[in-house]
Short mmCIF file of C-alpha atoms in Angstrom, two decimals:
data_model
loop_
_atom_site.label_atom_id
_atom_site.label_comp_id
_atom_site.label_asym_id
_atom_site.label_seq_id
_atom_site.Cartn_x
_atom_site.Cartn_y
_atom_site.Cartn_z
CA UNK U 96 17.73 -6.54 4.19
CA UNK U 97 20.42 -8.73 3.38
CA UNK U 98 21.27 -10.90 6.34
CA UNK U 99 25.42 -10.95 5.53
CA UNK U 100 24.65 -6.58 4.79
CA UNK U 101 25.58 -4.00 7.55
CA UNK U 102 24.07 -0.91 5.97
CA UNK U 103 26.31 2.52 6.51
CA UNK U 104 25.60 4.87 9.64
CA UNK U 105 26.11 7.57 7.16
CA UNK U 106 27.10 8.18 3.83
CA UNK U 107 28.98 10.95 1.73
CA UNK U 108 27.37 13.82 -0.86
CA UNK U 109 27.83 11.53 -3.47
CA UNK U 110 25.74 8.11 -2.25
CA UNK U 111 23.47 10.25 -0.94
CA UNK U 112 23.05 12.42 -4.11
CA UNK U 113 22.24 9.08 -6.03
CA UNK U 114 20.25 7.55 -3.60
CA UNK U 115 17.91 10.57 -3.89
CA UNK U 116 18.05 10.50 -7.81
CA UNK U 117 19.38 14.53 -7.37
CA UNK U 118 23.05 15.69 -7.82
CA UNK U 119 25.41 16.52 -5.26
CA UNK U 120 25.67 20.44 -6.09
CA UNK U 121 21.57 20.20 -5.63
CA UNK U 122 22.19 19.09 -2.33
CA UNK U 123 24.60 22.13 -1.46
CA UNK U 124 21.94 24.47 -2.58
CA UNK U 125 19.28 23.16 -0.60
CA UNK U 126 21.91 24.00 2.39
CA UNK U 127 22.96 27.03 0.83
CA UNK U 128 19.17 28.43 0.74
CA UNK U 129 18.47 26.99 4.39
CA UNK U 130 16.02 24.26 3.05
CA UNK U 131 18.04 21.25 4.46
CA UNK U 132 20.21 21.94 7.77
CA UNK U 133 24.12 21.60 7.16
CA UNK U 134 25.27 17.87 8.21
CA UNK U 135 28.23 16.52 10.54
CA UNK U 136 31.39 16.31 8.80
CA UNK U 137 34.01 13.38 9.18
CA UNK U 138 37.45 13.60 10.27
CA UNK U 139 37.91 14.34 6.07
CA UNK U 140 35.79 17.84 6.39
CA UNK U 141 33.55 16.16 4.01
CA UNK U 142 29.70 16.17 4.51
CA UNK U 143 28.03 13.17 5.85
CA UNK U 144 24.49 12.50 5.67
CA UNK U 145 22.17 10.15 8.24
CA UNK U 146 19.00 8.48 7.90
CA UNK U 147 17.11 12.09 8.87
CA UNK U 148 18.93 13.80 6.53
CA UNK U 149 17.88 10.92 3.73
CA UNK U 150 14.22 11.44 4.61
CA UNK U 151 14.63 15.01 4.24
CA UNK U 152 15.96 15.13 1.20
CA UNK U 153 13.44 12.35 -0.38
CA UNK U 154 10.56 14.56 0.70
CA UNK U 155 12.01 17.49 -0.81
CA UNK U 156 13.11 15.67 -4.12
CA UNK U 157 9.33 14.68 -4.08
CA UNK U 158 8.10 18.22 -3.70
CA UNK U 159 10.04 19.59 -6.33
CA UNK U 160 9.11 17.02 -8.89
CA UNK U 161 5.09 18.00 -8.27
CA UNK U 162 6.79 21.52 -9.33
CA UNK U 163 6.55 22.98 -6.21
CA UNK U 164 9.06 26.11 -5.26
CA UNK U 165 12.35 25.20 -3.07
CA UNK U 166 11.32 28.46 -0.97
CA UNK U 167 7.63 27.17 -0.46
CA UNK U 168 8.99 23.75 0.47
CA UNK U 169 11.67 25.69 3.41
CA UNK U 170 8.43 27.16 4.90
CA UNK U 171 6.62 23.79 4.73
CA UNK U 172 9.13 22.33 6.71
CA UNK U 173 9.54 25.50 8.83
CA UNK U 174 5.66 24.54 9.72
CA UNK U 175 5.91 21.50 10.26
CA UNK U 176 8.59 21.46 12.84
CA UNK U 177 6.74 24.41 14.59
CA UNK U 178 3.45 22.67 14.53
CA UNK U 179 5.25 19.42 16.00
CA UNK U 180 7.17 21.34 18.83
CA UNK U 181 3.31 22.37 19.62
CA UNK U 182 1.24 19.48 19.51
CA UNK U 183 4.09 17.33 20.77
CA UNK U 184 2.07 14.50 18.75
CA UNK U 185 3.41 11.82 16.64
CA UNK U 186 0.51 11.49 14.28
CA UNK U 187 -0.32 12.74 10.92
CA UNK U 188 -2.65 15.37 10.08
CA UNK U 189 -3.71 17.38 7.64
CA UNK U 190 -1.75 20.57 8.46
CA UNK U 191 1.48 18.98 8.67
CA UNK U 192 2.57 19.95 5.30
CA UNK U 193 -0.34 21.50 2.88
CA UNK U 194 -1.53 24.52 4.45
CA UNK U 195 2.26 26.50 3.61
CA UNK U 196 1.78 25.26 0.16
CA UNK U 197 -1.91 25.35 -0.11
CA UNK U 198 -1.32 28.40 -2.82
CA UNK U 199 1.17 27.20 -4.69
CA UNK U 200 -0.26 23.62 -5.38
CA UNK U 201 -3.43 26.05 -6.87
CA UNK U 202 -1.28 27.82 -8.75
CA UNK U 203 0.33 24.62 -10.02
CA UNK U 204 -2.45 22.72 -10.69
CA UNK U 205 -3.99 25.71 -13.25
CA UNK U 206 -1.01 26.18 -15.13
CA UNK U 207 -0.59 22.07 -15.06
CA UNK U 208 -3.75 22.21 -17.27
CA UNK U 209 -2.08 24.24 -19.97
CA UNK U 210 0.73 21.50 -20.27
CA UNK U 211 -1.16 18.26 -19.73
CA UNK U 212 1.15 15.82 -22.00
CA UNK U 213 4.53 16.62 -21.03
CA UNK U 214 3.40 17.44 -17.23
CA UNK U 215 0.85 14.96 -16.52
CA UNK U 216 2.93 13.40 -13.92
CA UNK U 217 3.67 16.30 -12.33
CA UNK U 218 -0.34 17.49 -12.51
CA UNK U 219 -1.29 13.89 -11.06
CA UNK U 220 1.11 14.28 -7.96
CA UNK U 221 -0.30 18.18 -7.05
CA UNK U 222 -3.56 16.76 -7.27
CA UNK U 223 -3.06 13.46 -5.08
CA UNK U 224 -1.30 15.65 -2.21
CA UNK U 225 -4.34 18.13 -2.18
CA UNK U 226 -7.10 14.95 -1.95
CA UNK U 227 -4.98 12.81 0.59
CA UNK U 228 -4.12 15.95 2.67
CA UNK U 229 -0.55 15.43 3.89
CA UNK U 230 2.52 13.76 2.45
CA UNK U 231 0.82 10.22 1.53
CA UNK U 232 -0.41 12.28 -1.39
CA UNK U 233 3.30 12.04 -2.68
CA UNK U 234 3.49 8.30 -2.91
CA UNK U 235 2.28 6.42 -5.60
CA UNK U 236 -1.50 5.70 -6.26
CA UNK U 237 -0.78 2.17 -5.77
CA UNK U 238 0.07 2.90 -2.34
CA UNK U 239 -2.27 5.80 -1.33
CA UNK U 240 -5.21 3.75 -3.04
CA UNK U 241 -4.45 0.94 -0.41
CA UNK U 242 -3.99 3.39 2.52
CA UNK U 243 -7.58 4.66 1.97
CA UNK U 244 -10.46 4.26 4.06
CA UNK U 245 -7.73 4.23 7.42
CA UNK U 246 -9.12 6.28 10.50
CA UNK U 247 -7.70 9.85 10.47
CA UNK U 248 -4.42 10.32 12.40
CA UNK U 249 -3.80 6.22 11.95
CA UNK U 250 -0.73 6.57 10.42
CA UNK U 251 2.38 8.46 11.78
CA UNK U 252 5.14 10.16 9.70
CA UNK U 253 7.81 7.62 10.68
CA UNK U 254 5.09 4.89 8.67
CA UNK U 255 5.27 7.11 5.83
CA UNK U 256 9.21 7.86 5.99
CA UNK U 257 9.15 3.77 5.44
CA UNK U 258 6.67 3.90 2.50
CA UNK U 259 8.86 6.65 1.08
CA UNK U 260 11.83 4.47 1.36
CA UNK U 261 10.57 1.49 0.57
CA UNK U 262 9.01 2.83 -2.84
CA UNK U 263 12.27 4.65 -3.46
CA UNK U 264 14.34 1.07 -3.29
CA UNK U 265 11.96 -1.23 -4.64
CA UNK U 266 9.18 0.43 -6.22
CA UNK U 267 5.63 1.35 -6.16
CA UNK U 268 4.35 -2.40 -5.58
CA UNK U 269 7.00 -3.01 -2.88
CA UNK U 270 5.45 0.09 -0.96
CA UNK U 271 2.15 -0.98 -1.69
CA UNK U 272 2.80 -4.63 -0.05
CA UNK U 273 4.27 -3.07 3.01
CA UNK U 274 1.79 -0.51 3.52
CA UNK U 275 -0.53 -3.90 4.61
CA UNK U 276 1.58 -3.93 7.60
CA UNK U 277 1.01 -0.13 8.60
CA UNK U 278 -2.78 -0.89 7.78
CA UNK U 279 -2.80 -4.07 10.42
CA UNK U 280 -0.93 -1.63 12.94
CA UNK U 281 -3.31 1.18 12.49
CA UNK U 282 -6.13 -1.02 12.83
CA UNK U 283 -4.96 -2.82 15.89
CA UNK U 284 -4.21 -0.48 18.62
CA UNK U 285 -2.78 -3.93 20.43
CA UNK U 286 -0.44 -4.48 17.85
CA UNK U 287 0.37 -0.76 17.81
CA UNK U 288 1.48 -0.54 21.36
CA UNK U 289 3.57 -3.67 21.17
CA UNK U 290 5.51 -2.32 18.20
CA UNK U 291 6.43 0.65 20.00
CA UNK U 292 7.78 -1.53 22.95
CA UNK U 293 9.78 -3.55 20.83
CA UNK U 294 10.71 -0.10 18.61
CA UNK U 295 11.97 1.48 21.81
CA UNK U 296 13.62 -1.82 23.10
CA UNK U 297 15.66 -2.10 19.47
CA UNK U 298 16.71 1.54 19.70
CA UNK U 299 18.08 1.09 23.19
CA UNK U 300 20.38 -1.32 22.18
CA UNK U 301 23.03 1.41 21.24
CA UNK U 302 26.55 1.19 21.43
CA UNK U 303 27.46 1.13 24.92
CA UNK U 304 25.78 -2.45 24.74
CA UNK U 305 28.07 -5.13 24.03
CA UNK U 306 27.20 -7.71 21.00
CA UNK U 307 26.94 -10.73 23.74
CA UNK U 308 24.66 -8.56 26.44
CA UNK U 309 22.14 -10.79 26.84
CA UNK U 310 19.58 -8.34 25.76
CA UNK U 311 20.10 -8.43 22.59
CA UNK U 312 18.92 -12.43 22.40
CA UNK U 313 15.94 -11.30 24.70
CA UNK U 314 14.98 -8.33 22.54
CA UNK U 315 15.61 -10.54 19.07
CA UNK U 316 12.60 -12.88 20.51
CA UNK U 317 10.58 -10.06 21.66
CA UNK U 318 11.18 -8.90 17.80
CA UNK U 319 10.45 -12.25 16.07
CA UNK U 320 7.13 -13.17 18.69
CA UNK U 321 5.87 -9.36 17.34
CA UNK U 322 6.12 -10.49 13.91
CA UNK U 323 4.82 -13.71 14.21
CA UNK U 324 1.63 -11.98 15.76
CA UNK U 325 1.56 -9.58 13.31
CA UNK U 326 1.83 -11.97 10.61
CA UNK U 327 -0.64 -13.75 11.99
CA UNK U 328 -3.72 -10.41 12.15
CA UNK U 329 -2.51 -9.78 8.38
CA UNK U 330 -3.53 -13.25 7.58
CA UNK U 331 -6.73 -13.05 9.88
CA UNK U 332 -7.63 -9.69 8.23
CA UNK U 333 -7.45 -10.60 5.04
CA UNK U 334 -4.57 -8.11 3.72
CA UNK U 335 -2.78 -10.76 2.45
CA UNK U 336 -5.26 -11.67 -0.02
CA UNK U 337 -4.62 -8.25 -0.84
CA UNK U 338 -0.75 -8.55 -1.44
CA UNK U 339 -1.82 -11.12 -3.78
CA UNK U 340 -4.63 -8.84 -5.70
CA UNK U 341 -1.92 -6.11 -6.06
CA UNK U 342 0.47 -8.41 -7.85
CA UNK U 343 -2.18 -9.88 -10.15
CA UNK U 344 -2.76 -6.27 -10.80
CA UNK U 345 0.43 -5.37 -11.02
CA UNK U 346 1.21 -7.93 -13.89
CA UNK U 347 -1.57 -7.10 -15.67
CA UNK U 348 -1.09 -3.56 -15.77
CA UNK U 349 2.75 -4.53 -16.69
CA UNK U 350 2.98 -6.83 -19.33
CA UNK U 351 6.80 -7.62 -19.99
CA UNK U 352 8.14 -7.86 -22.92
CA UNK U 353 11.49 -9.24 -24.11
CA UNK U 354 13.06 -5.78 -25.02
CA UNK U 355 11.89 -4.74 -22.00
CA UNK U 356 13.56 -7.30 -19.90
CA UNK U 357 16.15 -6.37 -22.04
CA UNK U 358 15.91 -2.91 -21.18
CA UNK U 359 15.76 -3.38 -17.21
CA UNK U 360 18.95 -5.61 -16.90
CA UNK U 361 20.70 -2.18 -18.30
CA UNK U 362 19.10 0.16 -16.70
CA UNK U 363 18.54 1.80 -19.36
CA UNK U 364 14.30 1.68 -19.86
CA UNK U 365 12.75 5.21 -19.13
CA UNK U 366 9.19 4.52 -19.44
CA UNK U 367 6.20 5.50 -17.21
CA UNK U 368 5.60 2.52 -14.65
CA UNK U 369 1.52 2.85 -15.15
CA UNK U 370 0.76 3.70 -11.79
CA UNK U 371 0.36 7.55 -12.70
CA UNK U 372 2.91 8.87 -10.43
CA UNK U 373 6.44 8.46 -11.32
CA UNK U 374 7.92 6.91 -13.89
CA UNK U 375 10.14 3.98 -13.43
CA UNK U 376 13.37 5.59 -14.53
CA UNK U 377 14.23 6.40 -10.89
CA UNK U 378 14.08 3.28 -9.85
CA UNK U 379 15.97 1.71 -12.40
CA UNK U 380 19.53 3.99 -12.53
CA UNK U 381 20.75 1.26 -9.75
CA UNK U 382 19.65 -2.21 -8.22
CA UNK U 383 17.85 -2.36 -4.63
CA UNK U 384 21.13 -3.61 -3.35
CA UNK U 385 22.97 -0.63 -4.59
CA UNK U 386 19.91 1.55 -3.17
CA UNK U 387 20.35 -0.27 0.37
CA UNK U 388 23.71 0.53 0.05
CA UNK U 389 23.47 4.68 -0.23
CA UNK U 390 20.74 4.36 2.52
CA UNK U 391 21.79 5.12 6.05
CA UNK U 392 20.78 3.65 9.32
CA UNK U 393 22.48 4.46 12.77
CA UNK U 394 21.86 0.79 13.81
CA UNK U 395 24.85 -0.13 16.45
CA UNK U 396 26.57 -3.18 16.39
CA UNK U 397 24.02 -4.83 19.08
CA UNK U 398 21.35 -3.61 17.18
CA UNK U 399 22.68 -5.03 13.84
CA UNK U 400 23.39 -8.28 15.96
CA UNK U 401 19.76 -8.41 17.34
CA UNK U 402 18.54 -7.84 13.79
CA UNK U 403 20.32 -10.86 12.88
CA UNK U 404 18.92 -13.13 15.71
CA UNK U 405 15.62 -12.11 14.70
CA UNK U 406 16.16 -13.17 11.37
CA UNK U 407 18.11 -16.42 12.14
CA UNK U 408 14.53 -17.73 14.83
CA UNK U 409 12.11 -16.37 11.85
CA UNK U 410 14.30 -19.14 9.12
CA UNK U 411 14.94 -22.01 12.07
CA UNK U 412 10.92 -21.82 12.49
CA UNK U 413 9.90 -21.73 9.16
CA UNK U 414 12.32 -24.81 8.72
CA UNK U 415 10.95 -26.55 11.74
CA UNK U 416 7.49 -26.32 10.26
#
């Protein structure tokens, strides 16, 4: 994140609409058929939409491009939510999506076969979510490939609602960087418990705290000491050796070309990003800054301000050293 950029608490049809890569009269169907719950409106009567309703609507845009039915993606949800209100578990397992669709990603997958060139991508995606067994089988390979081999129920939803973000703004290989830190939580139970301290700490800074409560200093050090520590098992581990294989890779796999640099300064190139999963056309109708800028947070002003703090001890430190 930009340190000068306050992101919006919510945004209108239309930013959200692009964000997703759908169109606003998309979204009003999805509300329309029940599939995505009808927002808060402003003072306007317009719709606006917050960082849930983002997530939402990037899981379902993600479902529907592997082909499968709006009304089979309303009962996956409807599932979900009942299976969560049961376990009362923040985890990820295999039933949290799959088993409401189990049917119609068969049915999908032997029809796929009849249309292999002009659905491969489509074919690839049905197939991933069957093998990985929940959502993760919706990112890219680059970033499923990585997140194999993790103990079952390692990785919660809210790690996946980042990847999902993360590969929406800045691509496959972004995701596939940051999933080293979910990897070095999931993998350190330590680690784990201390980010959900610090998580919890952040979110309590809401807006009945003032900007100057000295919390929000204490909590910005709390934040930065976290990621120092967690820098420091990614480096201990060995993951960042990884980061570095994945951009070799990366390069390799996309060798750029002058009318292809060409190409991505107008946002104008529409071919397949090589990873198998998407191509890069989606990420390449707007900049990551514009994509920041359509993507909601409810951060309050402390929050935002302890954000900043955070940010301003990681750059005096690395200056220091």
């Amino acid at each position: 994140m930009f340190p000068s950029f306050v992101p919006p608490r919510q945004v209108k049809i239309g930013d959200a609409a692009a964000f997703v890569g759908t169109t606003p009269r998309a979204i009003r169907h999805y509300h329309e058929i029940g599939l995505l719950p009808e927002p808060v409106r402003g003072g306007d009567g317009r719709r606006r939409y917050g960082y849930e309703d983002m997530i939402r609507l990037l899981w379902i845009r993600r479902m529907a491009d592997a082909g499968i039915a709006l009304d089979a993606i309303r009962d996956a949800f409807a599932d979900t939510a009942q299976a969560d209100s049961d376990t009362d578990t923040d985890a990820v397992t295999d039933t949290d999506t799959d088993d409401g669709i189990a049917d119609t990603l068969e049915r999908l997958a032997e029809s796929l076969l009849a249309r292999e060139a002009e659905l491969r991508r489509q074919r690839t995606a049905v197939q991933r979510m069957r093998t990985e067994g929940s959502r993760a089988g919706l990112l890219s390979d680059l970033v499923t490939s990585r997140l194999k081999g993790l103990p079952e129920g390692s990785l919660r939803q809210a790690d996946l609602d980042s990847l999902l973000v993360t590969e929406r703004i800045f691509g496959p290989l972004g995701a596939a960087v940051q999933a080293g830190r979910f990897i070095a939580l999931a993998t350190h139970p330590d680690l784990r418990r201390e980010s959900d301290r610090v998580d919890a700490a952040e979110e309590a800074l809401d807006d009945t705290v003032a900007v100057d409560d000295p919390r929000v200093a204490q909590v910005a050090a709390e934040r930065h000491a976290f990621e120092k520590a967690l820098h420091t098992a990614i480096e201990d581990s060995g993951l960042a050796e990884g980061d570095d294989a994945l951009f070799d890779l990366w390069d390799t796999s996309h060798p750029a070309s002058a009318d292809e640099d060409e190409d991505e300064s107008e946002g104008e190139d529409e071919d397949e990003d090589g990873t198998g999963r998407s191509s890069g056309r989606e990420h390449e109708t707007m900049s990551a800054f514009e994509a920041i800028g359509k993507m909601p947070y409810d951060f309050s002003p402390a929050r935002l301000r302890c954000m900043e703090l955070a940010e301003e001890l990681a750059a005096h430190e690395s200056t220091a050293s």
